XYZ file of C-alpha atoms in Angstrom:
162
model
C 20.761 3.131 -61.571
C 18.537 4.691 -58.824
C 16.443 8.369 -59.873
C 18.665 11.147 -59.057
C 17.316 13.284 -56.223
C 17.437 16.688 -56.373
C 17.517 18.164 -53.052
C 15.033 20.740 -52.334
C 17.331 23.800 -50.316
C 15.022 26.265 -48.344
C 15.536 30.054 -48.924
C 16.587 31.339 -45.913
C 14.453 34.550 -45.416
C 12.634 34.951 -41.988
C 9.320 36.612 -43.556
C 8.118 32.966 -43.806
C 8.979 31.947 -40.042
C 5.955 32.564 -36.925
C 7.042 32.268 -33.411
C 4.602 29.766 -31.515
C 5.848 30.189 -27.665
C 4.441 28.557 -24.680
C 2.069 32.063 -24.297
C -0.175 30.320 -26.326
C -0.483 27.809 -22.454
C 0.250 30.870 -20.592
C 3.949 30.775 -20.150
C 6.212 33.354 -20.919
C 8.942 32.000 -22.896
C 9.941 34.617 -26.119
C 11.174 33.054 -29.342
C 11.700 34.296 -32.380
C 13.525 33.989 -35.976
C 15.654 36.878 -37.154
C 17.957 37.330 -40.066
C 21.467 38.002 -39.464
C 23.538 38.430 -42.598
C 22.817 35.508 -44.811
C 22.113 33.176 -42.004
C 18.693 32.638 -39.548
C 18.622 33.346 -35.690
C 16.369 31.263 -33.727
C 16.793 33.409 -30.079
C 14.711 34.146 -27.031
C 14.203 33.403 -23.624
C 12.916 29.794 -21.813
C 10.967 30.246 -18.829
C 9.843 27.511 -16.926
C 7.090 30.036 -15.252
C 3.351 29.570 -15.150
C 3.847 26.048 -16.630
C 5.495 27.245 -19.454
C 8.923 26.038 -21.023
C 8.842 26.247 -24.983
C 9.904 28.440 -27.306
C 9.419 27.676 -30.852
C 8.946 28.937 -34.848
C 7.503 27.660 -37.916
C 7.092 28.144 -41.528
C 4.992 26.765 -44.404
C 6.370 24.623 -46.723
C 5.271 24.654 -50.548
C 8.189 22.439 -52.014
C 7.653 19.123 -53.151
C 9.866 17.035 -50.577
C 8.192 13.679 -51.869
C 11.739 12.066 -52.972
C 13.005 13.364 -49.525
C 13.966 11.074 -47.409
C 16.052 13.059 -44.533
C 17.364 16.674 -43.620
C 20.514 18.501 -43.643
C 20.952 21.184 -41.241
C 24.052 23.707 -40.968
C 23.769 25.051 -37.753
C 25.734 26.938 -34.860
C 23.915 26.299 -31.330
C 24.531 27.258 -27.637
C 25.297 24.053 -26.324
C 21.853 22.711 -26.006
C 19.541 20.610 -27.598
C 16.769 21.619 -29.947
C 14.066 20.017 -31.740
C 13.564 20.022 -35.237
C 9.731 19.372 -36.424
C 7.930 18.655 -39.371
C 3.707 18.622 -39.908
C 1.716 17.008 -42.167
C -1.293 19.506 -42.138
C -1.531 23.471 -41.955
C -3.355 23.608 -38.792
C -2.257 25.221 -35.959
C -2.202 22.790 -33.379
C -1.713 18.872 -34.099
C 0.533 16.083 -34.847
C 4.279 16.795 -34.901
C 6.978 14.636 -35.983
C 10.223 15.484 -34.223
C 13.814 14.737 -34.165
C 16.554 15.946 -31.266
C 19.831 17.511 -32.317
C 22.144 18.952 -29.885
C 24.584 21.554 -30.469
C 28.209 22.337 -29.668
C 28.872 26.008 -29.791
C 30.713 25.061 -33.323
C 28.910 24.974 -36.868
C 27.970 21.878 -37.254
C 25.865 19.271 -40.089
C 23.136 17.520 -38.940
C 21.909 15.053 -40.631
C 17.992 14.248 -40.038
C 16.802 11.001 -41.179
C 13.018 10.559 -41.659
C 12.745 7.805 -40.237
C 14.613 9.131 -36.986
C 11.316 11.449 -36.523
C 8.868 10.836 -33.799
C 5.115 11.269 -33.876
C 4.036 13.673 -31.069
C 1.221 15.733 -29.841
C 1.967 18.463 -27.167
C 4.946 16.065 -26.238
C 3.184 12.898 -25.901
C 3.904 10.320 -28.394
C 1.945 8.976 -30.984
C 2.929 6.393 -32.140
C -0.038 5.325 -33.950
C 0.114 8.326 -36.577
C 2.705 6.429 -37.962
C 6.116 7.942 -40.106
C 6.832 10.519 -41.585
C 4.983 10.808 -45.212
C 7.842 13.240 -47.376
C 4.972 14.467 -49.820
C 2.732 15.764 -47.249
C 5.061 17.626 -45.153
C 3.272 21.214 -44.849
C 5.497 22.731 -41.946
C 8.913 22.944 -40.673
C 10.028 24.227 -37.297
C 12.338 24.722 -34.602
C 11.481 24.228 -30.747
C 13.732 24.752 -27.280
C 11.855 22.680 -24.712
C 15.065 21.248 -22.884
C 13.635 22.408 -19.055
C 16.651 24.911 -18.505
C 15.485 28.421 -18.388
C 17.538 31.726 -19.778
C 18.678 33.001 -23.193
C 19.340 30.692 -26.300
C 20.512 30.813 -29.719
C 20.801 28.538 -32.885
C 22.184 30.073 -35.915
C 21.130 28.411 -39.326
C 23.124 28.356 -42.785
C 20.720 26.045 -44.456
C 17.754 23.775 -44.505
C 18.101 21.201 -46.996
C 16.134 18.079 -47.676
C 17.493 15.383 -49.432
């Protein structure tokens, strides 16, 4: 008999959510989380100006994810592929560990395994920081950095890890 897991479910307001755009390298990208309804907007703009082309937002997370070993996401996309990220500190800039979904224009699951996630910083690998560690996990995010510039959308029912 294995422990039974609990899985940790994300509330789903935007208060929590900071956009983190490619402004911060002098782009001009816009990016942002909105509520609509009971679901999460992730929408802006991708320019590929002035070296820029990312859009992204991120939240703190408090929960305990240490028995975590994956995400569920219930998602409606544009057709394009997103990044979903996780950080094992609170600072601002730093180690990522990302995974690639793309989307259909349909609600869709996506499943996330840890061990799927890559070790990046500012979209170089590192592959020495190693995987992901579940019990320090300290931020979540979304990021658009797929090179094609205009308007984008992903819709998001829930954030669960399990």
């Amino acid at each position: 008999m294995g422990t039974i897991m609990m899985a940790v479910i994300l509330d789903m307001s935007p208060s929590p959510w900071q956009a983190i755009n490619d402004g911060v390298m002098g782009g001009i990208s816009s990016g942002r989380m909105e509520q609509s309804g009971d679901i999460l907007r992730f929408e802006g703009t991708l320019s590929l100006e002035n070296n820029g082309g990312f859009a992204s937002v991120r939240r703190p997370i408090g929960e305990d994810l240490s028995n975590a070993t994956g995400v569920k996401l219930q998602v409606r996309g544009d057709g394009r592929t997103y990044q979903f990220r996780m950080r094992q500190d609170d600072r601002f800039d730093g180690i990522a560990w990302r995974a690639e979904f793309s989307t259909s224009g349909d609600w869709q699951t996506v499943d996330l395994s840890f061990n799927e996630f890559i070790p990046v910083f500012r979209g170089r690998r590192v592959p020495e920081a190693g995987p992901v560690v579940p019990a320090a996990i300290r931020q979540i995010g979304f990021m658009l950095a797929d090179k094609v510039p205009g308007p984008f959308a992903l819709e998001i029912r829930s954030i669960t890890f399990e």
